Amino acid sequence: MPAIILDSEKIKDSVRRIMDLGGTGVLKCVQCGACSAVCPGVKAGFPVLCRMLIKKLLEGQFEELVEETSTWGCQACNRCTEVCPQGVRPQEVVFAYRRYQASELAFSSSATTSQMNLYGTGHAVFTEAGPLREKVGLPAKAPTSAYDEKAQKEIQTLLDDSPMGELGLF
Ligand code: SF4
Ligand code: SF4
């Protein structure tokens, strides 16, 4: 593993940028690892979340992580926020870093797919379950925006006006 050279200007810049993007608690982290221990993203094999993401940012590795896909493995469950003894709110750090990645168009393919699903159906994750629903006595079409043209148009208008829309994804 290459040695990490600590550069105080780079560290200051990294901390300032992540705080400006919403990760305001980053400096309170004591690297205890409680957040990573409960993070489903880490358990699923996305290692650079919670403690590890914060460690790298506190080392000044801000731009270096731009292509890191782990951040897109965050499920926004906020278990990390609940267990952190320092009030860091690690999920906010993760989402702050995602904002930077999104501004650089550094999306993982999984993130792009979920955004496109959201635009098309109103759901980040959507599967056609008609036959399965009918099997258990439910109408084939669930009462959701996926089958409601008016709701879809409203969602698309909102997304077109959002920062995601400004990135030209849709
Ligand atoms: S909010 Fe994200 S980073 Fe925090 S525990 Fe859940 S998946 Fe992990
Ligand atoms: S639980 Fe809080 S203090 Fe501990 S590593 Fe995670 S963010 Fe840092």
Coordinates of N, CA and C and ligand atoms in Angstrom, one line a residue:
M1 N 0.9 -1.2 0.0 CA 0.0 0.0 0.0 C 0.9 1.3 0.0
P2 N 0.6 2.2 -0.9 CA 1.5 3.4 -0.9 C 1.4 4.2 0.4
A3 N 2.5 4.8 0.8 CA 2.5 5.6 2.0 C 1.6 6.9 1.8
I4 N 0.9 7.3 2.9 CA 0.1 8.5 2.7 C 1.0 9.7 3.3
I5 N 1.1 10.7 2.5 CA 1.9 11.9 2.9 C 0.9 12.9 3.5
L6 N 1.0 13.2 4.7 CA 0.1 14.2 5.3 C 0.5 15.6 5.0
D7 N -0.4 16.3 4.4 CA -0.1 17.7 4.0 C -1.1 18.6 4.7
S8 N -0.7 19.5 5.6 CA -1.7 20.2 6.4 C -2.6 21.1 5.5
E9 N -2.1 21.6 4.4 CA -3.0 22.5 3.6 C -4.0 21.6 2.9
K10 N -3.6 20.4 2.5 CA -4.6 19.5 1.8 C -5.6 19.1 2.8
I11 N -5.2 18.8 4.1 CA -6.1 18.4 5.1 C -7.1 19.5 5.4
K12 N -6.6 20.7 5.5 CA -7.5 21.8 5.8 C -8.5 22.0 4.7
D13 N -8.1 21.9 3.4 CA -8.9 22.0 2.3 C -10.0 20.9 2.2
S14 N -9.6 19.7 2.5 CA -10.5 18.5 2.5 C -11.6 18.7 3.6
V15 N -11.2 19.1 4.8 CA -12.1 19.3 5.9 C -13.1 20.5 5.5
R16 N -12.5 21.5 5.0 CA -13.4 22.7 4.7 C -14.4 22.3 3.6
R17 N -14.0 21.6 2.6 CA -14.9 21.2 1.5 C -16.0 20.3 1.9
I18 N -15.6 19.3 2.8 CA -16.7 18.3 3.2 C -17.7 19.0 4.1
M19 N -17.1 19.9 4.9 CA -18.1 20.7 5.8 C -19.0 21.6 5.0
D20 N -18.4 22.2 4.0 CA -19.2 23.1 3.2 C -20.4 22.4 2.5
L21 N -20.1 21.1 2.2 CA -21.1 20.3 1.5 C -22.1 19.6 2.4
G22 N -21.9 19.8 3.7 CA -22.9 19.3 4.7 C -22.4 18.3 5.7
G23 N -21.1 17.9 5.6 CA -20.6 17.0 6.6 C -20.0 17.7 7.8
T24 N -20.8 18.5 8.5 CA -20.3 19.4 9.4 C -19.7 18.8 10.7
G25 N -20.0 17.6 11.0 CA -19.4 17.0 12.2 C -18.1 16.2 12.0
V26 N -17.5 16.3 10.8 CA -16.4 15.5 10.5 C -15.2 15.6 11.5
L27 N -15.0 16.8 12.0 CA -13.8 17.0 12.9 C -14.0 16.4 14.2
K28 N -15.2 16.0 14.6 CA -15.5 15.4 15.9 C -15.1 13.9 16.0
C29 N -14.9 13.3 14.8 CA -14.6 11.8 14.7 C -13.4 11.4 15.5
V30 N -13.5 10.4 16.3 CA -12.3 9.9 17.0 C -11.9 8.5 16.5
Q31 N -12.5 8.1 15.3 CA -12.1 6.9 14.7 C -12.4 5.6 15.5
C32 N -13.4 5.6 16.3 CA -13.7 4.5 17.1 C -14.2 3.3 16.4
G33 N -14.9 3.5 15.2 CA -15.3 2.4 14.4 C -16.7 1.9 14.7
A34 N -17.4 2.5 15.7 CA -18.8 2.1 16.0 C -19.7 2.2 14.8
C35 N -19.5 3.2 14.0 CA -20.4 3.4 12.9 C -20.2 2.3 11.8
S36 N -19.0 2.0 11.5 CA -18.7 0.9 10.5 C -19.2 -0.4 11.0
A37 N -19.2 -0.6 12.3 CA -19.6 -2.0 12.8 C -21.1 -2.2 12.6
V38 N -21.9 -1.2 12.4 CA -23.3 -1.4 12.3 C -23.8 -1.1 10.9
C39 N -22.9 -0.6 10.0 CA -23.3 -0.1 8.7 C -23.6 -1.3 7.7
P40 N -24.8 -1.4 7.2 CA -25.1 -2.4 6.3 C -24.3 -2.3 5.0
G41 N -23.9 -1.1 4.6 CA -23.1 -0.9 3.4 C -21.7 -1.5 3.6
V42 N -21.1 -1.3 4.7 CA -19.8 -1.9 5.0 C -20.0 -3.4 5.0
K43 N -21.0 -3.9 5.7 CA -21.2 -5.4 5.7 C -21.4 -5.9 4.3
A44 N -22.0 -5.2 3.4 CA -22.3 -5.7 2.1 C -21.0 -5.5 1.2
G45 N -19.9 -5.0 1.7 CA -18.7 -5.0 0.9 C -18.4 -3.6 0.3
F46 N -18.9 -2.5 0.9 CA -18.5 -1.2 0.4 C -17.7 -0.6 1.6
P47 N -16.4 -0.8 1.5 CA -15.5 -0.4 2.7 C -15.4 1.0 3.0
V48 N -15.5 1.9 2.0 CA -15.1 3.3 2.2 C -16.4 4.1 2.6
L49 N -17.0 3.7 3.7 CA -18.1 4.4 4.3 C -17.8 4.7 5.7
C50 N -18.6 5.5 6.4 CA -18.4 5.7 7.9 C -17.0 6.0 8.2
R51 N -16.4 5.2 9.1 CA -15.1 5.5 9.7 C -14.0 5.6 8.6
M52 N -14.0 4.8 7.6 CA -13.0 4.8 6.6 C -13.1 6.0 5.7
L53 N -14.3 6.4 5.3 CA -14.5 7.6 4.5 C -14.0 8.8 5.3
I54 N -14.4 8.9 6.5 CA -14.0 10.0 7.3 C -12.4 10.0 7.5
K55 N -11.9 8.9 7.7 CA -10.4 8.8 7.9 C -9.7 9.4 6.7
K56 N -10.1 8.9 5.5 CA -9.5 9.4 4.3 C -9.7 10.9 4.1
L57 N -10.9 11.4 4.4 CA -11.1 12.8 4.3 C -10.2 13.6 5.3
L58 N -10.1 13.1 6.5 CA -9.2 13.7 7.5 C -7.7 13.6 7.1
E59 N -7.4 12.7 6.2 CA -6.0 12.7 5.8 C -5.8 13.6 4.6
G60 N -6.9 14.2 4.1 CA -6.8 15.2 3.0 C -7.0 14.6 1.7
Q61 N -7.5 13.3 1.7 CA -7.8 12.7 0.4 C -9.2 13.0 -0.2
F62 N -9.4 14.2 -0.5 CA -10.7 14.7 -1.0 C -10.9 14.3 -2.5
E63 N -10.1 14.9 -3.3 CA -10.3 14.6 -4.8 C -9.9 13.2 -5.1
E64 N -9.0 12.6 -4.4 CA -8.5 11.3 -4.7 C -9.7 10.2 -4.7
L65 N -10.7 10.5 -3.9 CA -11.8 9.5 -3.7 C -12.9 9.7 -4.7
V66 N -12.8 10.6 -5.7 CA -13.9 11.0 -6.5 C -14.6 9.8 -7.2
E67 N -13.8 8.8 -7.6 CA -14.3 7.6 -8.3 C -14.7 6.5 -7.4
E68 N -14.6 6.7 -6.0 CA -14.9 5.7 -5.1 C -16.4 5.3 -5.1
T69 N -16.7 4.0 -5.3 CA -18.1 3.7 -5.5 C -18.8 3.3 -4.1
S70 N -18.0 3.1 -3.1 CA -18.6 2.7 -1.8 C -19.7 3.7 -1.3
T71 N -19.5 5.0 -1.6 CA -20.4 6.0 -1.0 C -21.8 5.7 -1.6
W72 N -21.9 5.1 -2.8 CA -23.2 4.8 -3.4 C -23.9 3.6 -2.7
G73 N -23.1 2.9 -1.9 CA -23.7 1.8 -1.2 C -24.4 2.2 0.1
C74 N -24.4 3.5 0.4 CA -25.1 3.9 1.7 C -26.6 3.9 1.4
Q75 N -27.3 3.2 2.4 CA -28.7 3.1 2.3 C -29.5 4.1 3.1
A76 N -28.8 5.1 3.6 CA -29.4 6.2 4.4 C -30.2 5.7 5.6
C77 N -29.7 4.6 6.2 CA -30.5 4.0 7.3 C -30.2 4.8 8.6
N78 N -29.1 5.5 8.6 CA -28.7 6.3 9.8 C -28.4 5.5 11.1
R79 N -28.1 4.2 10.9 CA -27.6 3.5 12.1 C -26.3 4.1 12.6
C80 N -25.5 4.5 11.7 CA -24.2 5.2 12.1 C -24.5 6.4 12.9
T81 N -25.5 7.2 12.6 CA -25.8 8.4 13.3 C -26.3 8.0 14.7
E82 N -27.0 6.9 14.8 CA -27.6 6.5 16.1 C -26.5 6.1 17.1
V83 N -25.4 5.4 16.6 CA -24.4 4.8 17.5 C -23.2 5.7 17.7
C84 N -23.0 6.7 16.9 CA -21.8 7.5 17.0 C -21.8 8.3 18.3
P85 N -20.7 8.0 19.2 CA -20.7 8.6 20.5 C -20.3 10.1 20.4
Q86 N -19.8 10.6 19.2 CA -19.3 11.9 19.1 C -20.3 12.9 18.4
G87 N -21.4 12.4 18.0 CA -22.4 13.2 17.2 C -21.9 13.7 15.9
V88 N -21.1 12.8 15.2 CA -20.5 13.2 13.9 C -21.6 13.2 12.8
R89 N -22.6 12.3 12.9 CA -23.6 12.1 11.9 C -22.9 11.6 10.6
P90 N -22.3 10.4 10.6 CA -21.5 10.0 9.5 C -22.3 9.9 8.1
Q91 N -23.6 9.6 8.2 CA -24.4 9.6 7.0 C -24.4 10.9 6.3
E92 N -24.3 12.0 7.1 CA -24.3 13.3 6.5 C -22.9 13.6 5.7
V93 N -21.9 13.0 6.3 CA -20.6 13.1 5.7 C -20.6 12.3 4.3
V94 N -21.2 11.1 4.4 CA -21.3 10.3 3.1 C -22.1 11.1 2.1
F95 N -23.3 11.6 2.5 CA -24.1 12.4 1.5 C -23.4 13.7 1.0
A96 N -22.6 14.3 1.9 CA -21.9 15.5 1.5 C -20.9 15.1 0.4
Y97 N -20.2 14.0 0.6 CA -19.2 13.6 -0.4 C -19.9 13.2 -1.7
R98 N -21.0 12.5 -1.6 CA -21.8 12.2 -2.8 C -22.1 13.5 -3.6
R99 N -22.4 14.5 -2.9 CA -22.7 15.8 -3.6 C -21.5 16.2 -4.5
Y100 N -20.3 16.1 -3.9 CA -19.1 16.4 -4.6 C -19.0 15.5 -5.8
Q101 N -19.2 14.1 -5.6 CA -19.1 13.2 -6.7 C -20.1 13.5 -7.8
A102 N -21.3 13.8 -7.4 CA -22.3 14.1 -8.4 C -22.0 15.3 -9.2
S103 N -21.4 16.3 -8.5 CA -21.0 17.6 -9.2 C -19.9 17.3 -10.2
E104 N -19.1 16.2 -10.0 CA -18.1 15.9 -10.9 C -18.5 14.8 -11.9
L105 N -19.8 14.5 -11.8 CA -20.4 13.4 -12.7 C -19.7 12.0 -12.4
A106 N -19.3 11.8 -11.2 CA -18.6 10.6 -10.8 C -19.6 9.6 -10.2
F107 N -20.6 9.2 -11.0 CA -21.6 8.3 -10.5 C -21.2 6.9 -10.7
S108 N -21.6 6.0 -9.7 CA -21.4 4.6 -10.0 C -22.6 4.2 -10.9
S109 N -22.4 3.1 -11.7 CA -23.5 2.7 -12.6 C -24.8 2.4 -11.8
S110 N -24.6 1.9 -10.5 CA -25.8 1.5 -9.7 C -26.5 2.8 -9.4
A111 N -25.8 3.9 -9.1 CA -26.5 5.1 -8.7 C -27.2 5.7 -10.0
T112 N -26.6 5.6 -11.1 CA -27.3 6.1 -12.3 C -28.6 5.3 -12.6
T113 N -28.5 4.0 -12.4 CA -29.7 3.2 -12.7 C -30.8 3.6 -11.8
S114 N -30.5 3.8 -10.5 CA -31.6 4.1 -9.5 C -32.2 5.5 -9.8
Q115 N -31.3 6.5 -10.3 CA -31.8 7.8 -10.7 C -32.7 7.7 -11.9
M116 N -32.3 6.9 -12.8 CA -33.2 6.8 -14.0 C -34.5 6.1 -13.7
N117 N -34.4 5.1 -12.8 CA -35.7 4.4 -12.3 C -36.6 5.5 -11.7
L118 N -36.0 6.3 -10.8 CA -36.8 7.3 -10.1 C -37.5 8.2 -11.1
Y119 N -36.7 8.6 -12.1 CA -37.3 9.5 -13.2 C -38.4 8.9 -13.9
G120 N -38.2 7.6 -14.2 CA -39.2 6.9 -15.1 C -40.5 6.4 -14.3
T121 N -40.3 6.1 -13.0 CA -41.4 5.4 -12.3 C -41.7 6.1 -11.0
G122 N -40.8 6.9 -10.5 CA -41.0 7.5 -9.2 C -40.5 6.6 -8.0
H123 N -39.8 5.5 -8.4 CA -39.1 4.7 -7.4 C -37.7 4.4 -7.8
A124 N -36.8 4.5 -6.8 CA -35.4 4.3 -7.2 C -35.2 2.8 -7.5
V125 N -36.0 1.9 -6.8 CA -35.9 0.5 -7.1 C -37.3 0.1 -7.5
F126 N -37.5 -0.5 -8.7 CA -38.8 -0.8 -9.1 C -38.8 -2.1 -10.0
T127 N -39.6 -3.0 -9.6 CA -39.7 -4.2 -10.4 C -41.2 -4.5 -10.8
E128 N -41.5 -4.9 -12.0 CA -42.8 -5.3 -12.4 C -43.2 -6.6 -11.6
A129 N -44.2 -6.5 -10.8 CA -44.6 -7.7 -9.9 C -46.0 -8.1 -10.2
G130 N -46.5 -7.8 -11.4 CA -47.9 -8.1 -11.7 C -48.3 -9.5 -11.4
P131 N -47.7 -10.5 -12.1 CA -48.1 -11.9 -11.9 C -48.0 -12.3 -10.4
L132 N -47.0 -11.9 -9.7 CA -46.8 -12.3 -8.3 C -47.9 -11.7 -7.5
R133 N -48.3 -10.4 -7.8 CA -49.4 -9.8 -7.0 C -50.7 -10.5 -7.3
E134 N -50.9 -10.9 -8.5 CA -52.2 -11.6 -8.9 C -52.3 -12.9 -8.2
K135 N -51.1 -13.6 -8.1 CA -51.1 -14.9 -7.4 C -51.6 -14.8 -6.0
V136 N -51.3 -13.7 -5.3 CA -51.8 -13.6 -3.9 C -53.1 -12.7 -3.8
G137 N -53.8 -12.6 -4.9 CA -55.1 -11.9 -4.9 C -55.1 -10.4 -5.0
L138 N -54.0 -9.8 -5.3 CA -53.9 -8.4 -5.4 C -54.0 -7.9 -6.9
P139 N -54.5 -6.7 -7.1 CA -54.5 -6.2 -8.5 C -53.1 -6.2 -9.1
A140 N -53.0 -6.5 -10.4 CA -51.6 -6.5 -11.0 C -50.8 -5.2 -10.8
K141 N -51.5 -4.1 -10.9 CA -50.8 -2.8 -10.8 C -51.0 -2.3 -9.4
A142 N -49.9 -2.1 -8.7 CA -49.9 -1.5 -7.4 C -50.3 0.0 -7.5
P143 N -51.0 0.6 -6.5 CA -51.3 2.0 -6.5 C -50.1 2.9 -6.3
T144 N -49.4 3.1 -7.4 CA -48.1 3.8 -7.3 C -47.9 4.7 -8.5
S145 N -47.0 5.6 -8.3 CA -46.6 6.6 -9.4 C -46.2 5.8 -10.7
A146 N -45.7 4.6 -10.5 CA -45.2 3.8 -11.7 C -46.3 3.6 -12.7
Y147 N -47.6 3.7 -12.3 CA -48.7 3.5 -13.2 C -49.6 4.7 -13.3
D148 N -49.1 5.8 -12.9 CA -49.9 7.1 -12.8 C -49.1 8.2 -13.6
E149 N -49.6 8.4 -14.8 CA -48.9 9.3 -15.7 C -48.8 10.7 -15.1
K150 N -49.9 11.2 -14.4 CA -49.9 12.5 -13.9 C -48.8 12.6 -12.8
A151 N -48.7 11.6 -11.9 CA -47.7 11.6 -10.8 C -46.3 11.6 -11.4
Q152 N -46.1 10.8 -12.4 CA -44.8 10.7 -13.1 C -44.4 12.1 -13.6
K153 N -45.3 12.7 -14.3 CA -45.0 14.1 -14.8 C -44.6 15.0 -13.7
E154 N -45.3 15.0 -12.6 CA -44.9 15.9 -11.5 C -43.5 15.5 -10.9
I155 N -43.2 14.2 -10.8 CA -41.9 13.8 -10.3 C -40.8 14.3 -11.3
Q156 N -41.1 14.1 -12.6 CA -40.1 14.5 -13.6 C -39.9 16.0 -13.6
T157 N -41.0 16.8 -13.4 CA -40.8 18.3 -13.3 C -39.9 18.6 -12.1
L158 N -40.1 17.9 -10.9 CA -39.3 18.2 -9.8 C -37.9 17.8 -10.0
L159 N -37.6 16.7 -10.6 CA -36.3 16.2 -10.9 C -35.6 17.1 -11.9
D160 N -36.3 17.5 -12.9 CA -35.7 18.4 -13.9 C -35.2 19.7 -13.3
D161 N -36.0 20.2 -12.3 CA -35.6 21.4 -11.6 C -34.6 21.2 -10.5
S162 N -34.2 20.0 -10.2 CA -33.3 19.7 -9.1 C -31.8 19.8 -9.6
P163 N -30.9 19.7 -8.7 CA -29.4 19.7 -9.1 C -29.1 18.5 -10.0
M164 N -29.9 17.4 -9.7 CA -29.6 16.2 -10.6 C -30.0 16.5 -12.0
G165 N -31.1 17.3 -12.2 CA -31.5 17.6 -13.5 C -30.5 18.6 -14.2
E166 N -30.0 19.5 -13.4 CA -29.0 20.4 -13.9 C -27.7 19.7 -14.4
L167 N -27.5 18.5 -13.9 CA -26.3 17.7 -14.4 C -26.6 17.1 -15.7
G168 N -27.8 17.2 -16.2 CA -28.1 16.6 -17.5 C -28.3 15.1 -17.6
L169 N -28.6 14.5 -16.4 CA -28.8 13.1 -16.4 C -30.0 12.6 -17.1
F170 N -31.1 13.4 -17.2 CA -32.3 12.8 -17.7 C -32.6 13.3 -19.1
Ligands
SF4_1 S1 -26.6 5.7 6.8 FE1 -25.3 4.9 5.2 S2 -23.2 5.1 6.1 FE2 -24.7 5.2 7.8 S3 -25.0 3.1 8.6 FE3 -26.6 3.4 7.0 S4 -25.7 2.7 5.1 FE4 -24.0 3.0 6.6
SF4_2 S1 -18.8 6.2 15.4 FE1 -18.5 8.5 15.2 S2 -16.6 8.8 16.2 FE2 -16.7 6.6 15.8 S3 -15.6 6.3 13.8 FE3 -17.8 6.6 13.4 S4 -18.0 8.8 13.0 FE4 -16.1 8.5 14.0

